[in-house]
Amino acid sequence: MLCQICNKRAATIHLTEINEGMRSEMHICEHCAAEQGIAAKSQIAINELLSNLLAMQPTEDEIFGDSEHDLQCPRCGFTLENFRKEGVLGCPNDYEIFERALLPLIERAHNGKAVHRGKIPAKVPQDTRKQIKISNLRQQLETAVQSEDYERAAELRDELNRLQ
Amino acid sequence: MLACSKIFYDMLVMKLTDISNDINEWFSGSGPLSDIVISSRIRLARNLAGHKFLSHCSNAEKAEILKQLKEILLSLDLGDRVFYISVDKTSALNRNFLVERHLISRHHALAKGPRGVVIARREFFTAMINEEDHLRIQILKAGCRLSDCAKQINRIDDNIEHKVDYAFSTRFGYLTACPTNLGTGIRVSVMLHLPALKMTGQIEKFLSAAKDMNLAIRGLFGEGTEAASDLYQISNQVTLGVSESEIVRQFEDLIIPEIVEYENAARAQLLSKQVNTLDDKISRAMALLQNARLISSQEALFLLSHLRLGLNMHEHMGASTPAIKKLCQLKGAGNTVKKDRGLSIRTINRLFMLTLPAHLQLNYGKSLDATHRDALRAKIIRSALKQEQ
């Protein structure tokens, strides 16, 4: 991704601002960040990220509220306290049950992304596959336009038209 | 059941000693850009629908998952013989050996409960069952060959998927025990040899740039290990919101070419401006390796790295400094390729791998304390690096 200010260098600093519930993102290079007076701290390795994030959080109550703290997965018995200790979930169902609590961590770990875009198992019903594909193609089209890869963008647009 | 375990155990003993005398394919020193890119690896993390993740599984449930996946994996057509090793039943030495060859992870070696690994005989494919996730399949190839790895792993994944239901959500993709693997569950890694960046004092800059690109940098043996002998594993950290092919493309089109260019520029800089630094490192490495009576694994890896650099600079850049000339005159015992009479990269790689602690002990036939290992390692290296008569 290119820097949104100079449009020349690779964007290595990603700023997310949430203002009155509206989220805006900015992607810039180190050089432009320095010019704008934005200090860039080196990023923490992802394998340290979750434990650091969790260590920074004093209690679940303060972040997720009492209701999240008492929540327990009916299938595996998992609680957020388990996650704090082990850094892993108890069963696939936990992603649904604890979605609200996990979402910020997921976004931090995946560079702000929180929606799958990639392989879909063949067993997933055709309609669902199509919807996921359309959503993925739209995102890819956006990225291609942003990076000025117009040839790729045209290919993606044609593919989208075929699907819709 | 007992008879079945016995057969697998016998198979394990036979197979490990079968493979422990030589390097595996991914470490053969062949493939595109192999003077810098040692190997390419793609791993997919998958879990079975309808089961808990391993941290909440009883041993009985782990055994059930293991049985189901083992049967499926052993029935796959991989174009090679496959065999199974019961990781929880085998010895600590065997587990360490498997870690040294990158056939299992440290985490898998140290995990608890029923677990195993299915390995293709030529070691390009392994499937860890009950590691952090129910299943982690990986393809490893020598040199820069990520697209090949991606095609192959995808085909294998499709074949497994026909027979099981993976835990998958339309929003989060493949569901993994740790949210850091969520989405594609893909980990794309390349192992790079970057001695010139280190010698020219640029490695920190490179490591910091890689981190800024959301890449993880690990040592020779993965998570939690320091970079030994200037070998670095670089891998993606973001697995959600970006497709498998985009990640592979980013590595092939952007990350790898850039790193290779920097390392090559550093090598050129050593030749044009810092010949003494280069020759000093190579000469010291040769002198120590040819004469030492005791040598630790860490020191051997570090010194062999300098010989590897010298040989590659000779082969790929035509470098012929006094130390490199002397290096090329070494006989390189154990070199099985007739046309390469001198010391080869393959020989250096053999020494890298075969002098690792578990390899040494398995090939020697019994466990050895650190001093005996250091003596045996020094002896093997001395005899391999004899001066050409």
XYZ file of N, CA and C in Angstrom, chain B residues 103-259:
471
model
N 10.240 -31.109 11.186
C 9.107 -31.976 10.888
C 7.996 -31.791 11.914
N 8.370 -31.369 13.118
C 7.372 -30.924 14.101
C 7.883 -29.625 14.719
N 6.996 -28.909 15.398
C 7.406 -27.668 16.058
C 7.825 -27.982 17.500
N 8.483 -27.026 18.127
C 8.813 -27.213 19.548
C 7.555 -27.387 20.373
N 6.545 -26.600 20.008
C 5.271 -26.668 20.726
C 4.709 -28.089 20.668
N 4.787 -28.698 19.496
C 4.271 -30.053 19.331
C 5.083 -31.048 20.151
N 6.388 -30.842 20.176
C 7.259 -31.737 20.941
C 6.915 -31.675 22.424
N 6.574 -30.481 22.902
C 6.358 -30.295 24.335
C 4.897 -30.402 24.767
N 3.982 -30.481 23.794
C 2.543 -30.518 24.132
C 2.220 -31.772 24.949
N 1.005 -31.815 25.449
C 0.603 -32.962 26.274
C -0.482 -33.773 25.549
N -0.553 -35.034 25.886
C -1.649 -35.873 25.403
C -1.399 -36.502 24.048
N -2.374 -37.285 23.582
C -2.214 -38.001 22.313
C -1.971 -37.040 21.144
N -0.891 -37.269 20.435
C -0.561 -36.410 19.283
C 0.401 -37.149 18.375
N 0.443 -36.746 17.105
C 1.323 -37.448 16.182
C 1.642 -36.611 14.969
N 2.499 -37.171 14.118
C 2.859 -36.459 12.897
C 2.918 -37.446 11.730
N 2.370 -37.028 10.609
C 2.438 -37.818 9.385
C 3.458 -37.131 8.477
N 4.410 -37.911 7.996
C 5.528 -37.321 7.249
C 5.689 -38.013 5.897
N 5.894 -37.240 4.852
C 6.231 -37.833 3.559
C 7.717 -38.219 3.626
N 8.061 -39.344 3.045
C 9.422 -39.871 3.161
C 10.481 -38.838 2.766
N 10.196 -38.058 1.723
C 11.190 -37.061 1.300
C 11.079 -35.762 2.100
N 10.214 -35.757 3.078
C 10.104 -34.702 4.090
C 9.634 -33.346 3.557
N 9.010 -33.343 2.375
C 8.483 -32.078 1.863
C 7.123 -31.764 2.493
N 6.476 -32.804 3.051
C 5.162 -32.626 3.657
C 5.134 -33.208 5.055
N 4.579 -32.453 5.993
C 4.291 -33.030 7.305
C 2.933 -32.521 7.778
N 2.285 -33.333 8.581
C 1.002 -32.934 9.160
C 1.070 -33.200 10.659
N 1.052 -32.131 11.434
C 1.065 -32.292 12.891
C -0.375 -32.397 13.365
N -0.657 -33.479 14.069
C -2.007 -33.655 14.614
C -1.953 -33.342 16.108
N -2.884 -32.520 16.555
C -2.973 -32.093 17.960
C -1.744 -31.307 18.404
N -1.400 -30.308 17.642
C -0.364 -29.350 18.090
C -1.109 -28.260 18.853
N -1.164 -27.022 18.361
C -2.037 -26.029 19.017
C -3.449 -26.149 18.449
N -3.497 -26.493 17.141
C -4.780 -26.766 16.492
C -4.856 -28.264 16.209
N -6.052 -28.730 15.839
C -6.193 -30.167 15.581
C -5.235 -30.618 14.480
N -5.117 -29.774 13.468
C -4.295 -30.170 12.326
C -3.481 -28.992 11.806
N -2.211 -29.231 11.595
C -1.371 -28.229 10.933
C -0.587 -28.942 9.840
N -0.910 -28.613 8.595
C -0.214 -29.271 7.489
C 0.783 -28.290 6.895
N 1.928 -28.795 6.479
C 2.909 -27.884 5.882
C 3.654 -28.518 4.718
N 4.018 -27.656 3.774
C 4.871 -28.053 2.649
C 6.154 -27.255 2.778
N 7.267 -27.943 2.632
C 8.586 -27.308 2.720
C 9.367 -27.622 1.453
N 9.936 -26.595 0.846
C 10.733 -26.828 -0.363
C 12.020 -26.020 -0.298
N 13.031 -26.503 -1.012
C 14.308 -25.788 -1.028
C 14.202 -24.557 -1.922
N 14.880 -23.480 -1.546
C 14.911 -22.270 -2.365
C 13.611 -21.483 -2.290
N 13.497 -20.528 -3.208
C 12.321 -19.653 -3.211
C 11.232 -20.275 -4.086
N 10.337 -21.034 -3.490
C 9.316 -21.740 -4.281
C 7.955 -21.697 -3.590
N 7.569 -20.515 -3.180
C 6.331 -20.381 -2.417
C 5.086 -20.733 -3.239
N 5.080 -20.340 -4.531
C 3.889 -20.645 -5.347
C 3.683 -22.150 -5.455
N 4.787 -22.881 -5.636
C 4.686 -24.345 -5.698
C 4.136 -24.893 -4.388
N 4.665 -24.353 -3.285
C 4.195 -24.796 -1.963
C 2.699 -24.534 -1.831
N 2.276 -23.334 -2.280
C 0.870 -22.933 -2.124
C -0.049 -23.869 -2.904
N 0.346 -24.189 -4.145
C -0.483 -25.075 -4.973
C -0.620 -26.440 -4.312
N 0.513 -26.951 -3.860
C 0.522 -28.300 -3.302
C -0.276 -28.387 -1.996
N -0.080 -27.401 -1.131
C -0.772 -27.445 0.179
C -2.280 -27.268 -0.025
N -2.657 -26.464 -1.009
C -4.077 -26.235 -1.267
C -4.751 -27.524 -1.757
N -4.027 -28.251 -2.610
C -4.563 -29.509 -3.126
C -4.744 -30.523 -1.981
N -3.739 -30.594 -1.133
C -3.815 -31.543 -0.016
C -4.963 -31.146 0.920
N -5.058 -29.838 1.174
C -6.129 -29.334 2.047
C -7.503 -29.689 1.476
N -7.659 -29.527 0.149
C -8.923 -29.884 -0.511
C -9.246 -31.356 -0.303
N -8.209 -32.193 -0.454
C -8.427 -33.639 -0.312
C -8.843 -34.014 1.104
N -8.251 -33.343 2.082
C -8.636 -33.637 3.476
C -10.062 -33.160 3.714
N -10.342 -31.989 3.170
C -11.641 -31.341 3.388
C -12.818 -32.165 2.845
N -12.542 -32.983 1.818
C -13.590 -33.866 1.308
C -14.043 -34.859 2.370
N -13.131 -35.159 3.294
C -13.405 -36.237 4.246
C -13.762 -35.750 5.649
N -13.571 -34.472 5.924
C -13.911 -33.951 7.262
C -14.653 -32.616 7.120
N -15.256 -32.175 8.223
C -15.830 -30.828 8.252
C -14.916 -29.956 9.086
N -14.333 -28.965 8.449
C -13.484 -28.036 9.193
C -14.342 -27.010 9.916
N -13.844 -26.500 11.044
C -14.520 -25.398 11.738
C -14.303 -24.124 10.911
N -15.401 -23.568 10.405
C -15.304 -22.422 9.492
C -16.479 -21.492 9.741
N -16.207 -20.184 9.737
C -17.322 -19.230 9.813
C -17.213 -18.286 8.629
N -18.376 -17.850 8.127
C -18.332 -16.993 6.939
C -17.668 -15.661 7.275
N -17.750 -15.240 8.538
C -17.145 -13.960 8.911
C -15.637 -14.088 9.173
N -15.263 -15.094 10.023
C -13.871 -15.187 10.460
C -13.059 -16.242 9.712
N -13.668 -16.952 8.778
C -12.923 -17.956 8.014
C -12.645 -19.208 8.829
N -11.477 -19.806 8.630
C -11.121 -21.021 9.359
C -10.873 -20.644 10.817
N -11.555 -21.329 11.724
C -11.483 -20.965 13.141
C -10.337 -21.714 13.815
N -9.469 -20.941 14.465
C -8.273 -21.527 15.076
C -8.282 -21.275 16.582
N -7.506 -22.090 17.298
C -7.483 -21.972 18.761
C -7.021 -20.585 19.194
N -6.023 -20.038 18.515
C -5.538 -18.699 18.841
C -6.031 -17.724 17.762
N -6.594 -16.592 18.170
C -7.117 -15.647 17.166
C -6.045 -15.109 16.212
N -4.771 -15.270 16.533
C -3.715 -14.764 15.634
C -3.598 -15.599 14.356
N -4.200 -16.789 14.336
C -4.130 -17.630 13.128
C -5.435 -17.658 12.342
N -6.388 -16.898 12.826
C -7.746 -16.907 12.284
C -7.792 -16.529 10.794
N -8.869 -16.954 10.115
C -9.075 -16.541 8.716
C -8.577 -17.604 7.768
N -7.439 -17.330 7.159
C -6.866 -18.304 6.229
C -6.123 -19.413 6.981
N -5.673 -19.109 8.193
C -4.866 -20.081 8.948
C -3.521 -20.325 8.310
N -3.125 -19.406 7.433
C -1.890 -19.657 6.663
C -0.680 -18.975 7.304
N 0.413 -19.700 7.312
C 1.679 -19.093 7.716
C 2.661 -19.342 6.567
N 3.058 -18.269 5.924
C 4.012 -18.351 4.813
C 5.375 -17.954 5.372
N 6.358 -18.803 5.226
C 7.681 -18.483 5.785
C 8.781 -18.752 4.774
N 9.810 -17.944 4.856
C 11.029 -18.250 4.110
C 12.190 -18.212 5.086
N 13.113 -19.145 4.911
C 14.316 -19.107 5.734
C 15.442 -18.479 4.919
N 16.006 -17.436 5.479
C 16.974 -16.648 4.719
C 18.350 -16.691 5.386
N 19.378 -16.715 4.552
C 20.739 -16.647 5.071
C 21.266 -15.240 4.794
N 21.457 -14.460 5.862
C 21.782 -13.045 5.680
C 23.091 -12.645 6.388
N 24.173 -13.340 6.100
C 25.413 -13.038 6.816
C 26.016 -11.680 6.462
N 25.854 -11.240 5.198
C 26.491 -9.982 4.788
C 25.788 -8.780 5.425
N 24.458 -8.866 5.567
C 23.741 -7.778 6.240
C 24.239 -7.659 7.683
N 24.517 -8.796 8.279
C 25.034 -8.803 9.661
C 26.438 -8.200 9.690
N 27.305 -8.671 8.794
C 28.713 -8.211 8.798
C 28.838 -6.720 8.521
N 27.921 -6.200 7.693
C 28.005 -4.786 7.349
C 27.180 -3.917 8.308
N 26.696 -4.531 9.379
C 26.004 -3.766 10.423
C 24.628 -3.265 10.021
N 23.985 -3.941 9.049
C 22.678 -3.447 8.600
C 21.515 -4.331 9.055
N 21.845 -5.373 9.795
C 20.790 -6.349 10.099
C 19.679 -5.756 10.969
N 20.031 -4.894 11.916
C 19.011 -4.314 12.800
C 18.008 -3.480 12.003
N 18.559 -2.738 11.039
C 17.703 -1.910 10.193
C 16.706 -2.798 9.428
N 17.237 -3.902 8.922
C 16.397 -4.833 8.166
C 15.320 -5.457 9.061
N 15.730 -5.849 10.271
C 14.774 -6.488 11.178
C 13.651 -5.524 11.552
N 14.041 -4.264 11.758
C 13.036 -3.275 12.122
C 12.079 -3.008 10.951
N 12.624 -2.960 9.719
C 11.768 -2.756 8.539
C 10.796 -3.921 8.374
N 11.295 -5.137 8.619
C 10.441 -6.320 8.471
C 9.300 -6.282 9.490
N 9.614 -5.858 10.701
C 8.566 -5.779 11.733
C 7.526 -4.738 11.354
N 8.002 -3.643 10.759
C 7.069 -2.600 10.331
C 6.117 -3.099 9.245
N 6.544 -4.136 8.532
C 5.673 -4.694 7.486
C 4.808 -5.827 8.025
N 4.675 -5.875 9.352
C 3.871 -6.909 10.001
C 4.411 -8.310 9.771
N 5.714 -8.426 9.651
C 6.301 -9.755 9.458
C 6.912 -10.211 10.777
N 6.846 -11.513 11.018
C 7.477 -12.060 12.218
C 8.857 -12.563 11.829
N 9.830 -12.334 12.700
C 11.184 -12.822 12.422
C 11.574 -13.772 13.539
N 11.943 -14.960 13.129
C 12.299 -15.966 14.116
C 13.618 -16.595 13.739
N 14.136 -17.402 14.676
C 15.403 -18.077 14.417
C 15.202 -19.379 13.658
N 16.257 -20.148 13.591
C 16.280 -21.391 12.817
C 15.162 -22.353 13.209
N 14.835 -22.404 14.498
C 13.852 -23.390 14.945
C 12.519 -22.783 15.363
N 12.182 -21.667 14.735
C 10.847 -21.116 14.916
C 10.670 -20.284 16.160
N 9.422 -20.216 16.564
C 8.999 -19.305 17.621
C 9.887 -19.388 18.864
N 10.310 -18.238 19.333
C 11.049 -18.187 20.582
C 12.523 -18.519 20.454
N 13.014 -18.737 19.225
C 14.438 -19.060 19.097
C 15.187 -17.903 18.454
N 16.416 -17.737 18.886
C 17.249 -16.675 18.333
C 17.743 -17.092 16.946
N 18.102 -16.112 16.151
C 18.642 -16.418 14.832
C 20.032 -17.029 14.992
N 20.159 -18.287 14.625
C 21.458 -18.952 14.714
C 22.106 -18.892 13.346
N 23.393 -18.675 13.334
C 24.177 -18.732 12.116
C 23.613 -17.855 10.998
N 23.128 -16.696 11.344
C 22.621 -15.730 10.359
C 21.445 -16.274 9.558
N 20.763 -17.275 10.094
C 19.567 -17.797 9.427
C 18.330 -17.194 10.089
N 17.484 -16.596 9.278
C 16.290 -15.943 9.799
C 15.062 -16.494 9.097
N 14.031 -16.779 9.881
C 12.744 -17.172 9.285
C 11.833 -15.956 9.311
N 11.376 -15.571 8.130
C 10.469 -14.431 8.043
C 9.089 -14.973 7.692
N 8.071 -14.565 8.427
C 6.731 -15.059 8.077
C 5.659 -14.002 8.295
N 4.517 -14.227 7.642
C 3.405 -13.286 7.776
C 2.772 -13.437 9.148
N 2.207 -12.360 9.641
C 1.484 -12.434 10.910
C -0.006 -12.245 10.691
N -0.349 -11.459 9.676
C -1.762 -11.208 9.407
C -2.315 -12.384 8.591
N -3.357 -13.013 9.114
C -3.936 -14.157 8.409
C -5.406 -13.918 8.074
N -5.970 -12.835 8.594
C -7.398 -12.541 8.390
C -7.547 -11.291 7.527
N -8.514 -11.338 6.610
C -8.789 -10.148 5.798
C -7.879 -10.014 4.602
N -7.079 -11.020 4.363
C -6.202 -11.026 3.202
C -6.143 -12.471 2.702
N -6.178 -12.646 1.384
C -6.284 -14.020 0.875
C -4.917 -14.708 0.843
N -4.972 -16.018 0.736
C -3.742 -16.819 0.693
C -2.860 -16.369 -0.468
N -3.485 -16.181 -1.631
C -2.676 -15.836 -2.810
C -2.070 -14.441 -2.684
N -2.789 -13.543 -2.028
C -2.228 -12.195 -1.830
C -0.993 -12.234 -0.926
N -1.067 -13.060 0.109
C 0.081 -13.159 1.025
C 1.287 -13.737 0.286
N 1.045 -14.808 -0.472
C 2.138 -15.442 -1.219
C 2.726 -14.446 -2.227
N 1.818 -13.730 -2.908
C 2.279 -12.759 -3.911
C 3.107 -11.651 -3.271
N 2.686 -11.219 -2.091
C 3.429 -10.170 -1.401
C 4.865 -10.631 -1.084
N 4.985 -11.882 -0.671
C 6.314 -12.423 -0.390
C 7.138 -12.525 -1.675
N 6.519 -13.076 -2.715
C 7.285 -13.342 -3.942
C 7.618 -12.076 -4.720
N 6.685 -11.130 -4.745
C 6.896 -9.944 -5.586
C 7.567 -8.799 -4.851
N 7.391 -8.763 -3.536
C 7.864 -7.590 -2.811
C 8.924 -7.928 -1.757
N 8.542 -8.755 -0.810
C 9.408 -8.976 0.358
C 10.710 -9.683 -0.016
N 10.596 -10.836 -0.676
C 11.811 -11.612 -0.958
C 12.752 -10.857 -1.910
N 12.241 -10.334 -3.044
C 13.182 -9.624 -3.932
C 13.916 -8.479 -3.230
N 13.201 -7.789 -2.347
C 13.827 -6.660 -1.657
C 14.941 -7.132 -0.707
N 14.656 -8.177 0.051
C 15.664 -8.684 0.989
C 16.871 -9.223 0.219
